[in-house]
Amino acid sequence: MPRPPRFSSKRTLAPQRPPGIYASTYTPELGAAICRRIAAGESLVAICRDDPLMPTGKTVWNWARAHEAFRLMKTHALSVARARSLADQTARDLARRAAMGVGRQAWNAGLDGYDPEIADAIMLRVMMGEALTAICRDRDMPSVGTVYNWLRRYPEFVEDYRRAKALVEEIMIEQAVEPLQPLPRERDSWVLLGRTVRAAEKAAGRLSLKRYAPTEGLSGLTVMVEAADGSRKVVYRGD
């Protein structure tokens, strides 16, 4: 009878990956080129999707984590793009309001239900961390669509909304920390405090502003790198 095949107890070694397959392709020049395009109004998704010379969106995200200079450039570029978008929207809204007095008027023109007292009540609840959709589900509150129309039509309401949103994180952290009781060991109390603050920051981040975010941010940023000959050159400059 033929003998059964022998099985070796030795492990089969996995093939070695080529050296450098996971090496970062980041360069300050490439990072600056991406950020300049973002500041000019292009979306990061479109840049990474449509340009074959650009990295993937995940790679860019990893760069922002690994390279502080690129993170600052990206933050600045997004701030510039957001400010330009808000300015353009404000100009369109002003032009639309100026044109409301020309031509045929709708029967309910100006009857949008805006009430400063209701607006103040909304802002108070926004500051306490409530989402706008949750507030507008209240029977005594206007619909979400109406509130967004107010944001487009009344500059003072937009500014109040921005200020309220800017205070959300601070207020939510205070509310989360206030009921905490000291633990027997001081070290455990600090650990609990840190965990509570991080959870509150994460919750507040979900309520962060997008379109109506405050325009203040990095007012100016200059990133310089050292060339091979020892000289320094500017790869990114934002005013």
Coordinates of N, CA, C and O in Angstrom, one line a residue, residues 4-190:
P4 N 0.6 7.2 3.2 CA -0.1 8.5 3.1 C 0.9 9.6 3.1 O 2.0 9.5 3.6
P5 N 0.6 10.7 2.5 CA 1.5 11.9 2.4 C 1.8 12.5 3.7 O 1.0 12.5 4.6
R6 N 3.0 12.9 3.9 CA 3.5 13.5 5.1 C 3.2 15.0 5.1 O 3.4 15.6 4.1
F7 N 2.7 15.4 6.2 CA 2.4 16.9 6.4 C 3.5 17.5 7.2 O 3.8 17.0 8.3
S8 N 4.0 18.6 6.8 CA 5.1 19.2 7.5 C 4.5 20.2 8.5 O 3.4 20.8 8.3
S9 N 5.1 20.2 9.7 CA 4.6 21.2 10.7 C 5.2 22.6 10.6 O 4.8 23.5 11.3
K10 N 6.1 22.7 9.6 CA 6.7 24.1 9.5 C 5.7 25.0 8.8 O 5.0 24.6 7.8
R11 N 5.7 26.2 9.2 CA 4.8 27.2 8.6 C 5.4 27.7 7.3 O 6.6 27.8 7.1
T12 N 4.5 27.9 6.3 CA 4.9 28.5 5.1 C 5.0 30.0 5.2 O 4.1 30.7 5.6
L13 N 6.2 30.5 4.9 CA 6.4 32.0 5.1 C 5.7 32.7 4.0 O 5.7 32.3 2.8
A14 N 5.0 33.8 4.4 CA 4.3 34.7 3.4 C 5.3 35.4 2.5 O 6.5 35.7 3.0
P15 N 5.0 35.6 1.3 CA 6.0 36.3 0.4 C 6.2 37.7 0.9 O 5.3 38.4 1.4
Q16 N 7.5 38.1 0.8 CA 7.9 39.4 1.3 C 7.3 40.5 0.4 O 7.4 40.4 -0.9
R17 N 6.8 41.6 1.0 CA 6.3 42.7 0.2 C 7.5 43.5 -0.4 O 8.5 43.6 0.3
P18 N 7.3 44.0 -1.6 CA 8.4 44.8 -2.1 C 8.8 46.0 -1.2 O 7.9 46.6 -0.6
P19 N 10.1 46.3 -1.0 CA 10.4 47.4 -0.1 C 9.9 48.7 -0.7 O 9.9 49.0 -1.9
G20 N 9.3 49.5 0.3 CA 8.8 50.9 -0.1 C 7.4 50.9 -0.6 O 7.0 51.9 -1.1
I21 N 6.7 49.7 -0.6 CA 5.4 49.7 -1.2 C 4.4 50.6 -0.4 O 3.5 51.2 -0.9
Y22 N 4.7 50.8 0.9 CA 3.9 51.6 1.8 C 4.6 53.0 2.1 O 4.2 53.6 3.1
A23 N 5.6 53.3 1.4 CA 6.3 54.6 1.7 C 5.4 55.7 1.3 O 4.7 55.7 0.3
S24 N 5.4 56.8 2.1 CA 4.6 58.0 1.9 C 5.0 58.7 0.6 O 6.2 58.9 0.4
T25 N 4.1 59.2 -0.2 CA 4.4 59.9 -1.4 C 4.3 61.4 -1.1 O 4.3 62.2 -2.1
Y26 N 4.1 61.8 0.1 CA 3.9 63.2 0.5 C 5.1 64.1 0.2 O 6.3 63.7 0.5
T27 N 4.9 65.2 -0.4 CA 5.9 66.3 -0.5 C 5.2 67.6 -0.2 O 4.0 67.8 -0.5
P28 N 5.9 68.5 0.4 CA 5.3 69.8 0.7 C 4.8 70.5 -0.5 O 3.7 71.2 -0.5
E29 N 5.5 70.4 -1.7 CA 5.0 71.0 -2.9 C 3.7 70.4 -3.3 O 2.8 71.2 -3.8
L30 N 3.5 69.1 -3.3 CA 2.3 68.5 -3.7 C 1.2 68.8 -2.8 O 0.0 69.1 -3.2
G31 N 1.5 68.8 -1.5 CA 0.4 69.2 -0.5 C 0.0 70.6 -0.7 O -1.2 71.0 -0.6
A32 N 1.0 71.5 -1.0 CA 0.6 72.9 -1.2 C -0.2 73.1 -2.4 O -1.2 73.9 -2.5
A33 N 0.1 72.3 -3.5 CA -0.7 72.4 -4.7 C -2.1 72.0 -4.5 O -3.1 72.7 -5.0
I34 N -2.3 71.0 -3.7 CA -3.7 70.5 -3.4 C -4.4 71.6 -2.6 O -5.6 72.0 -2.9
C35 N -3.8 72.2 -1.7 CA -4.4 73.2 -0.8 C -4.7 74.5 -1.6 O -5.8 75.1 -1.3
R36 N -3.9 74.9 -2.5 CA -4.2 76.0 -3.4 C -5.5 75.8 -4.2 O -6.3 76.7 -4.4
R37 N -5.6 74.6 -4.7 CA -6.8 74.3 -5.5 C -8.1 74.3 -4.6 O -9.2 74.7 -5.0
I38 N -7.9 73.8 -3.3 CA -9.1 73.8 -2.4 C -9.4 75.3 -2.1 O -10.6 75.6 -2.1
A39 N -8.4 76.1 -1.9 CA -8.7 77.5 -1.6 C -9.4 78.2 -2.7 O -10.2 79.2 -2.5
A40 N -9.1 77.8 -4.0 CA -9.7 78.4 -5.1 C -11.1 77.9 -5.4 O -11.8 78.4 -6.3
G41 N -11.6 77.0 -4.6 CA -13.0 76.6 -4.7 C -13.2 75.1 -5.1 O -14.4 74.7 -5.2
E42 N -12.2 74.4 -5.5 CA -12.4 73.0 -5.9 C -12.6 72.1 -4.6 O -12.0 72.4 -3.6
S43 N -13.4 71.1 -4.7 CA -13.6 70.2 -3.6 C -12.5 69.1 -3.6 O -12.0 68.8 -4.7
L44 N -12.1 68.7 -2.4 CA -11.1 67.7 -2.3 C -11.5 66.4 -3.0 O -10.7 65.7 -3.6
V45 N -12.8 66.1 -3.0 CA -13.3 64.8 -3.6 C -13.0 64.9 -5.1 O -12.5 64.0 -5.8
A46 N -13.3 66.1 -5.7 CA -13.1 66.3 -7.2 C -11.7 66.2 -7.5 O -11.3 65.7 -8.6
I47 N -10.8 66.9 -6.7 CA -9.4 66.9 -7.0 C -8.8 65.5 -7.0 O -8.1 65.1 -8.0
C48 N -9.2 64.7 -6.0 CA -8.6 63.3 -6.0 C -9.3 62.4 -7.0 O -8.6 61.4 -7.4
R49 N -10.5 62.7 -7.4 CA -11.2 61.8 -8.3 C -10.8 62.0 -9.7 O -10.6 61.1 -10.5
D50 N -10.7 63.3 -10.1 CA -10.6 63.7 -11.5 C -9.2 63.8 -12.0 O -8.9 63.8 -13.2
D51 N -8.2 64.0 -11.1 CA -6.8 64.2 -11.5 C -6.0 63.0 -11.2 O -5.8 62.6 -10.1
P52 N -5.6 62.3 -12.3 CA -4.8 61.0 -12.1 C -3.5 61.3 -11.4 O -2.9 60.3 -10.9
L53 N -3.0 62.5 -11.3 CA -1.7 62.8 -10.7 C -1.8 63.0 -9.2 O -0.8 63.2 -8.5
M54 N -3.1 63.0 -8.7 CA -3.3 63.3 -7.3 C -3.6 62.0 -6.5 O -4.0 61.0 -7.1
P55 N -3.3 62.0 -5.2 CA -3.5 60.9 -4.4 C -5.0 60.7 -4.1 O -5.8 61.5 -4.5
T56 N -5.3 59.6 -3.4 CA -6.7 59.3 -3.0 C -7.1 60.2 -1.9 O -6.2 60.8 -1.2
G57 N -8.4 60.3 -1.6 CA -8.8 61.1 -0.5 C -8.4 60.6 0.8 O -8.0 61.3 1.7
K58 N -8.3 59.2 1.0 CA -7.8 58.6 2.2 C -6.3 59.0 2.4 O -5.9 59.2 3.6
T59 N -5.6 59.0 1.4 CA -4.2 59.3 1.5 C -4.0 60.8 2.0 O -3.2 61.1 2.8
V60 N -4.8 61.7 1.4 CA -4.7 63.1 1.8 C -5.1 63.2 3.3 O -4.5 64.0 4.1
W61 N -6.1 62.4 3.7 CA -6.5 62.4 5.1 C -5.3 62.0 6.0 O -5.1 62.5 7.1
N62 N -4.6 60.9 5.6 CA -3.5 60.4 6.3 C -2.4 61.4 6.4 O -1.7 61.6 7.4
W63 N -2.2 62.2 5.3 CA -1.2 63.2 5.3 C -1.5 64.3 6.3 O -0.6 64.8 7.0
A64 N -2.7 64.6 6.5 CA -3.1 65.7 7.4 C -2.8 65.2 8.8 O -2.6 66.0 9.7
R65 N -2.9 63.9 9.1 CA -2.6 63.4 10.4 C -1.1 63.3 10.7 O -0.6 63.5 11.8
A66 N -0.3 63.0 9.6 CA 1.1 62.8 9.8 C 2.0 64.0 9.6 O 3.1 64.0 10.2
H67 N 1.5 65.0 8.9 CA 2.3 66.2 8.6 C 1.6 67.5 9.1 O 0.6 67.9 8.6
E68 N 2.1 68.1 10.2 CA 1.5 69.3 10.8 C 1.4 70.4 9.8 O 0.4 71.1 9.8
A69 N 2.4 70.6 9.0 CA 2.4 71.7 8.0 C 1.3 71.5 7.0 O 0.6 72.5 6.7
F70 N 1.1 70.3 6.6 CA 0.0 70.1 5.6 C -1.4 70.2 6.3 O -2.3 70.8 5.7
R71 N -1.5 69.8 7.5 CA -2.8 70.0 8.2 C -3.1 71.5 8.3 O -4.3 71.9 8.1
L72 N -2.1 72.3 8.6 CA -2.4 73.8 8.7 C -2.7 74.3 7.3 O -3.6 75.2 7.2
M73 N -2.0 73.9 6.3 CA -2.4 74.4 4.9 C -3.8 74.0 4.6 O -4.5 74.8 4.0
K74 N -4.2 72.8 4.9 CA -5.5 72.3 4.5 C -6.6 73.0 5.3 O -7.6 73.4 4.7
T75 N -6.3 73.3 6.6 CA -7.3 74.0 7.4 C -7.4 75.4 6.9 O -8.6 75.9 6.7
H76 N -6.3 76.1 6.5 CA -6.4 77.4 6.0 C -7.1 77.5 4.7 O -8.0 78.3 4.4
A77 N -6.8 76.5 3.8 CA -7.5 76.5 2.5 C -9.0 76.3 2.6 O -9.7 77.0 1.9
L78 N -9.4 75.4 3.5 CA -10.8 75.2 3.6 C -11.5 76.5 4.2 O -12.6 76.8 3.8
S79 N -10.8 77.2 5.1 CA -11.3 78.4 5.7 C -11.5 79.5 4.6 O -12.5 80.2 4.6
V80 N -10.5 79.6 3.7 CA -10.6 80.6 2.6 C -11.7 80.2 1.7 O -12.5 81.1 1.3
A81 N -11.8 78.9 1.3 CA -12.9 78.5 0.4 C -14.3 78.8 1.0 O -15.2 79.2 0.4
R82 N -14.4 78.5 2.3 CA -15.7 78.7 3.0 C -16.0 80.2 3.1 O -17.2 80.5 2.8
A83 N -15.1 81.0 3.4 CA -15.3 82.4 3.4 C -15.7 83.0 2.1 O -16.7 83.8 2.0
R84 N -15.1 82.5 1.0 CA -15.5 83.0 -0.3 C -16.9 82.5 -0.7 O -17.7 83.3 -1.3
S85 N -17.2 81.3 -0.3 CA -18.6 80.8 -0.6 C -19.6 81.6 0.1 O -20.7 81.9 -0.4
L86 N -19.4 81.9 1.4 CA -20.3 82.7 2.2 C -20.5 84.1 1.6 O -21.6 84.6 1.5
A87 N -19.3 84.7 1.2 CA -19.4 86.0 0.6 C -20.2 86.0 -0.7 O -21.0 86.9 -1.0
D88 N -20.0 85.0 -1.5 CA -20.8 84.9 -2.8 C -22.3 84.7 -2.5 O -23.1 85.3 -3.2
Q89 N -22.6 83.9 -1.5 CA -24.0 83.7 -1.1 C -24.6 84.9 -0.6 O -25.8 85.3 -0.9
T90 N -23.9 85.7 0.2 CA -24.4 87.0 0.7 C -24.7 87.9 -0.4 O -25.7 88.6 -0.4
A91 N -23.8 88.0 -1.4 CA -24.0 88.9 -2.5 C -25.2 88.5 -3.3 O -26.0 89.3 -3.8
R92 N -25.4 87.2 -3.5 CA -26.6 86.7 -4.2 C -27.9 87.0 -3.5 O -28.9 87.4 -4.0
D93 N -27.8 86.9 -2.1 CA -29.0 87.2 -1.3 C -29.3 88.7 -1.4 O -30.5 89.1 -1.4
L94 N -28.3 89.5 -1.3 CA -28.5 91.0 -1.4 C -29.1 91.4 -2.8 O -30.0 92.2 -2.8
A95 N -28.6 90.7 -3.8 CA -29.2 91.0 -5.2 C -30.6 90.6 -5.3 O -31.5 91.2 -5.8
R96 N -30.9 89.4 -4.6 CA -32.3 88.9 -4.7 C -33.2 89.8 -3.9 O -34.3 90.1 -4.4
R97 N -32.8 90.3 -2.7 CA -33.6 91.2 -2.0 C -33.8 92.5 -2.7 O -34.9 93.1 -2.6
A98 N -32.8 93.0 -3.4 CA -32.9 94.2 -4.1 C -33.9 94.1 -5.3 O -34.6 95.1 -5.6
A99 N -34.0 92.9 -5.8 CA -34.9 92.7 -7.0 C -36.3 92.4 -6.5 O -37.2 92.3 -7.4
M100 N -36.5 92.2 -5.2 CA -37.9 91.9 -4.8 C -38.9 93.0 -5.1 O -40.1 92.8 -5.2
G101 N -38.3 94.3 -5.1 CA -39.2 95.4 -5.4 C -39.5 95.6 -6.8 O -40.2 96.6 -7.1
V102 N -39.0 94.8 -7.7 CA -39.2 95.0 -9.1 C -40.1 93.9 -9.7 O -39.9 92.7 -9.4
G103 N -41.1 94.3 -10.5 CA -41.9 93.3 -11.1 C -43.1 92.9 -10.2 O -43.4 93.5 -9.2
R104 N -43.6 91.8 -10.6 CA -44.8 91.3 -9.9 C -44.4 90.7 -8.5 O -43.4 90.0 -8.4
Q105 N -45.2 91.0 -7.5 CA -45.0 90.5 -6.1 C -45.9 89.4 -5.8 O -47.1 89.4 -6.2
A106 N -45.4 88.4 -5.1 CA -46.3 87.3 -4.6 C -47.2 87.8 -3.5 O -47.0 88.8 -2.9
W107 N -48.4 87.2 -3.4 CA -49.4 87.7 -2.5 C -48.9 87.6 -1.0 O -49.3 88.4 -0.2
N108 N -48.0 86.7 -0.8 CA -47.5 86.5 0.6 C -46.1 87.1 0.8 O -45.3 86.7 1.7
A109 N -45.6 88.0 -0.1 CA -44.3 88.6 0.0 C -44.1 89.3 1.3 O -45.0 90.1 1.7
G110 N -43.1 89.0 2.1 CA -42.8 89.7 3.3 C -43.5 89.0 4.5 O -43.3 89.3 5.6
L111 N -44.5 88.1 4.2 CA -45.2 87.4 5.3 C -44.6 86.0 5.6 O -45.2 85.0 5.4
D112 N -43.3 86.1 6.0 CA -42.6 84.8 6.2 C -42.6 84.4 7.7 O -42.0 83.4 8.0
G113 N -43.3 85.2 8.5 CA -43.5 84.8 9.9 C -42.3 85.1 10.8 O -42.3 84.6 11.9
Y114 N -41.4 85.9 10.3 CA -40.2 86.1 11.1 C -40.6 86.9 12.4 O -41.2 87.9 12.3
D115 N -40.1 86.4 13.5 CA -40.4 87.1 14.8 C -39.1 87.1 15.6 O -38.6 86.0 15.9
P116 N -38.6 88.3 16.0 CA -37.4 88.3 16.8 C -37.5 87.5 18.1 O -36.5 86.9 18.5
E117 N -38.6 87.4 18.7 CA -38.8 86.6 19.9 C -38.6 85.1 19.7 O -38.0 84.4 20.4
I118 N -39.2 84.7 18.6 CA -39.1 83.3 18.2 C -37.6 83.0 17.8 O -37.1 81.9 18.2
A119 N -37.0 83.9 17.1 CA -35.6 83.7 16.7 C -34.7 83.6 17.9 O -33.8 82.8 18.0
D120 N -35.0 84.4 19.0 CA -34.2 84.4 20.2 C -34.4 83.0 20.9 O -33.4 82.4 21.5
A121 N -35.6 82.5 20.9 CA -35.9 81.2 21.5 C -35.1 80.1 20.8 O -34.6 79.2 21.4
I122 N -35.1 80.2 19.5 CA -34.4 79.2 18.7 C -32.9 79.3 19.0 O -32.2 78.2 19.2
M123 N -32.3 80.5 19.1 CA -30.9 80.6 19.4 C -30.5 80.1 20.7 O -29.5 79.4 20.9
L124 N -31.4 80.3 21.7 CA -31.1 79.8 23.1 C -31.1 78.2 23.0 O -30.2 77.6 23.7
R125 N -32.0 77.6 22.3 CA -32.0 76.1 22.3 C -30.8 75.6 21.5 O -30.3 74.5 21.8
V126 N -30.4 76.4 20.4 CA -29.2 76.0 19.6 C -28.0 76.0 20.5 O -27.1 75.1 20.5
M127 N -27.8 77.0 21.3 CA -26.7 77.1 22.2 C -26.6 76.0 23.2 O -25.5 75.6 23.6
M128 N -27.8 75.5 23.6 CA -27.8 74.4 24.6 C -27.5 73.0 23.9 O -27.5 72.0 24.6
G129 N -27.3 73.0 22.6 CA -26.9 71.8 21.9 C -28.0 71.1 21.1 O -27.7 70.0 20.6
E130 N -29.2 71.7 21.1 CA -30.2 71.0 20.3 C -30.0 71.2 18.8 O -29.6 72.3 18.4
A131 N -30.3 70.2 18.0 CA -30.2 70.3 16.6 C -31.4 71.1 16.1 O -32.5 71.1 16.6
L132 N -31.2 71.8 15.0 CA -32.3 72.7 14.4 C -33.5 71.9 14.0 O -34.6 72.3 14.2
T133 N -33.2 70.7 13.5 CA -34.4 69.8 13.1 C -35.2 69.4 14.3 O -36.5 69.4 14.2
A134 N -34.6 69.2 15.4 CA -35.3 68.8 16.6 C -36.1 70.0 17.2 O -37.2 69.8 17.6
I135 N -35.5 71.2 17.1 CA -36.2 72.4 17.6 C -37.5 72.6 16.7 O -38.5 72.9 17.2
C136 N -37.3 72.4 15.4 CA -38.4 72.7 14.5 C -39.5 71.7 14.5 O -40.6 71.9 13.9
R137 N -39.3 70.6 15.2 CA -40.4 69.6 15.4 C -41.3 70.0 16.5 O -42.4 69.5 16.6
D138 N -40.9 71.0 17.3 CA -41.8 71.6 18.3 C -43.0 72.3 17.6 O -42.8 73.0 16.6
R139 N -44.2 72.0 18.0 CA -45.4 72.6 17.4 C -45.4 74.1 17.5 O -46.1 74.8 16.7
D140 N -44.7 74.7 18.5 CA -44.7 76.2 18.6 C -43.6 76.8 17.8 O -43.4 78.0 17.8
M141 N -42.8 76.0 17.0 CA -41.7 76.5 16.3 C -42.0 76.4 14.8 O -42.8 75.6 14.3
P142 N -41.4 77.3 14.0 CA -41.5 77.2 12.5 C -40.9 76.0 11.9 O -40.1 75.3 12.6
S143 N -41.1 75.7 10.7 CA -40.5 74.5 10.0 C -39.1 74.8 9.7 O -38.6 76.0 9.8
V144 N -38.3 73.7 9.4 CA -36.9 73.9 9.1 C -36.7 74.8 7.9 O -35.8 75.6 7.8
G145 N -37.6 74.6 6.9 CA -37.5 75.4 5.7 C -37.7 76.8 5.9 O -37.0 77.7 5.4
T146 N -38.6 77.2 6.8 CA -38.8 78.6 7.2 C -37.6 79.2 7.9 O -37.2 80.3 7.6
V147 N -37.0 78.4 8.8 CA -35.8 78.9 9.5 C -34.7 79.1 8.5 O -33.9 80.1 8.6
Y148 N -34.5 78.2 7.5 CA -33.4 78.4 6.5 C -33.7 79.6 5.6 O -32.8 80.3 5.2
N149 N -35.0 79.9 5.4 CA -35.3 81.1 4.6 C -35.0 82.3 5.5 O -34.5 83.3 4.9
W150 N -35.2 82.2 6.8 CA -34.8 83.4 7.6 C -33.3 83.6 7.6 O -32.8 84.7 7.5
L151 N -32.5 82.5 7.5 CA -31.1 82.6 7.5 C -30.6 83.2 6.2 O -29.6 83.9 6.1
R152 N -31.4 83.0 5.1 CA -31.0 83.6 3.8 C -31.5 85.1 3.7 O -30.9 85.9 3.0
R153 N -32.5 85.4 4.5 CA -33.2 86.7 4.3 C -32.7 87.8 5.3 O -32.7 88.9 5.0
Y154 N -32.4 87.3 6.5 CA -32.1 88.3 7.6 C -30.6 88.2 8.1 O -30.3 87.2 8.8
P155 N -29.8 89.1 7.7 CA -28.4 89.0 8.1 C -28.2 89.0 9.6 O -27.3 88.3 10.1
E156 N -29.0 89.7 10.4 CA -28.9 89.7 11.8 C -29.2 88.3 12.4 O -28.6 87.8 13.4
F157 N -30.1 87.5 11.8 CA -30.4 86.2 12.2 C -29.2 85.3 12.0 O -28.9 84.4 12.8
V158 N -28.6 85.4 10.8 CA -27.4 84.6 10.5 C -26.3 84.8 11.5 O -25.7 83.9 12.0
E159 N -26.0 86.1 11.9 CA -25.0 86.4 12.8 C -25.3 85.8 14.2 O -24.4 85.3 14.9
D160 N -26.6 85.9 14.6 CA -27.0 85.3 15.9 C -26.8 83.8 15.9 O -26.4 83.2 16.9
Y161 N -27.1 83.2 14.7 CA -27.0 81.7 14.6 C -25.5 81.3 14.7 O -25.2 80.3 15.3
R162 N -24.6 82.1 14.0 CA -23.2 81.8 14.1 C -22.7 81.9 15.5 O -21.9 81.0 16.0
R163 N -23.1 82.9 16.2 CA -22.6 83.1 17.6 C -23.1 82.0 18.5 O -22.4 81.5 19.4
A164 N -24.4 81.6 18.3 CA -24.9 80.5 19.1 C -24.2 79.2 18.9 O -23.8 78.5 19.8
K165 N -23.9 78.9 17.6 CA -23.2 77.7 17.3 C -21.8 77.7 17.8 O -21.3 76.6 18.2
A166 N -21.2 78.8 17.8 CA -19.8 78.9 18.3 C -19.7 78.6 19.8 O -18.6 78.2 20.3
L167 N -20.8 78.8 20.5 CA -20.8 78.5 22.0 C -21.3 77.1 22.3 O -21.2 76.7 23.5
V168 N -21.7 76.3 21.3 CA -22.3 75.0 21.6 C -21.3 74.1 22.4 O -21.6 73.5 23.4
E169 N -20.0 74.0 21.8 CA -19.1 73.1 22.4 C -18.8 73.5 23.9 O -18.7 72.6 24.8
E170 N -18.5 74.8 24.1 CA -18.2 75.2 25.5 C -19.3 74.9 26.5 O -19.1 74.4 27.6
I171 N -20.6 75.2 26.1 CA -21.7 74.9 26.9 C -21.9 73.4 27.1 O -22.2 73.0 28.3
M172 N -21.8 72.6 26.1 CA -22.0 71.2 26.2 C -20.9 70.6 27.2 O -21.2 69.6 27.9
I173 N -19.7 71.0 27.1 CA -18.7 70.5 28.0 C -19.0 70.9 29.4 O -18.9 70.1 30.4
E174 N -19.4 72.2 29.7 CA -19.8 72.6 31.0 C -21.0 71.7 31.6 O -20.9 71.3 32.7
Q175 N -22.0 71.5 30.7 CA -23.1 70.7 31.2 C -22.7 69.2 31.5 O -23.2 68.6 32.4
A176 N -21.7 68.7 30.7 CA -21.3 67.3 31.0 C -20.4 67.2 32.2 O -20.5 66.2 32.9
V177 N -19.6 68.2 32.5 CA -18.7 68.2 33.6 C -19.3 68.5 34.9 O -18.9 68.0 36.0
E178 N -20.4 69.4 34.9 CA -20.9 69.9 36.1 C -21.4 68.7 37.1 O -21.1 68.8 38.3
P179 N -22.1 67.7 36.6 CA -22.6 66.7 37.6 C -21.5 65.7 38.1 O -21.8 64.8 38.9
L180 N -20.3 65.8 37.6 CA -19.3 64.8 38.0 C -18.9 65.0 39.4 O -18.8 66.1 39.9
Q181 N -18.8 63.8 40.1 CA -18.4 63.8 41.5 C -16.9 63.3 41.6 O -16.5 62.4 40.9
P182 N -16.1 63.9 42.5 CA -14.8 63.4 42.7 C -14.7 62.0 43.1 O -15.5 61.5 44.0
L183 N -13.8 61.2 42.6 CA -13.6 59.8 42.9 C -12.6 59.7 44.0 O -11.8 60.6 44.3
P184 N -12.5 58.5 44.7 CA -11.6 58.4 45.8 C -10.2 58.6 45.4 O -9.4 59.2 46.2
R185 N -9.8 58.2 44.3 CA -8.4 58.5 43.8 C -8.4 59.6 42.8 O -9.2 59.7 41.9
E186 N -7.5 60.6 43.1 CA -7.4 61.8 42.2 C -7.1 61.4 40.8 O -7.7 62.0 39.8
R187 N -6.3 60.4 40.6 CA -6.0 60.0 39.2 C -7.2 59.5 38.4 O -7.4 59.8 37.3
D188 N -8.1 58.8 39.1 CA -9.3 58.3 38.5 C -10.2 59.5 38.1 O -10.9 59.4 37.1
S189 N -10.2 60.5 39.0 CA -11.1 61.7 38.7 C -10.6 62.4 37.4 O -11.4 62.8 36.6
W190 N -9.3 62.5 37.3 CA -8.8 63.1 36.1 C -9.1 62.3 34.8 O -9.4 62.9 33.8

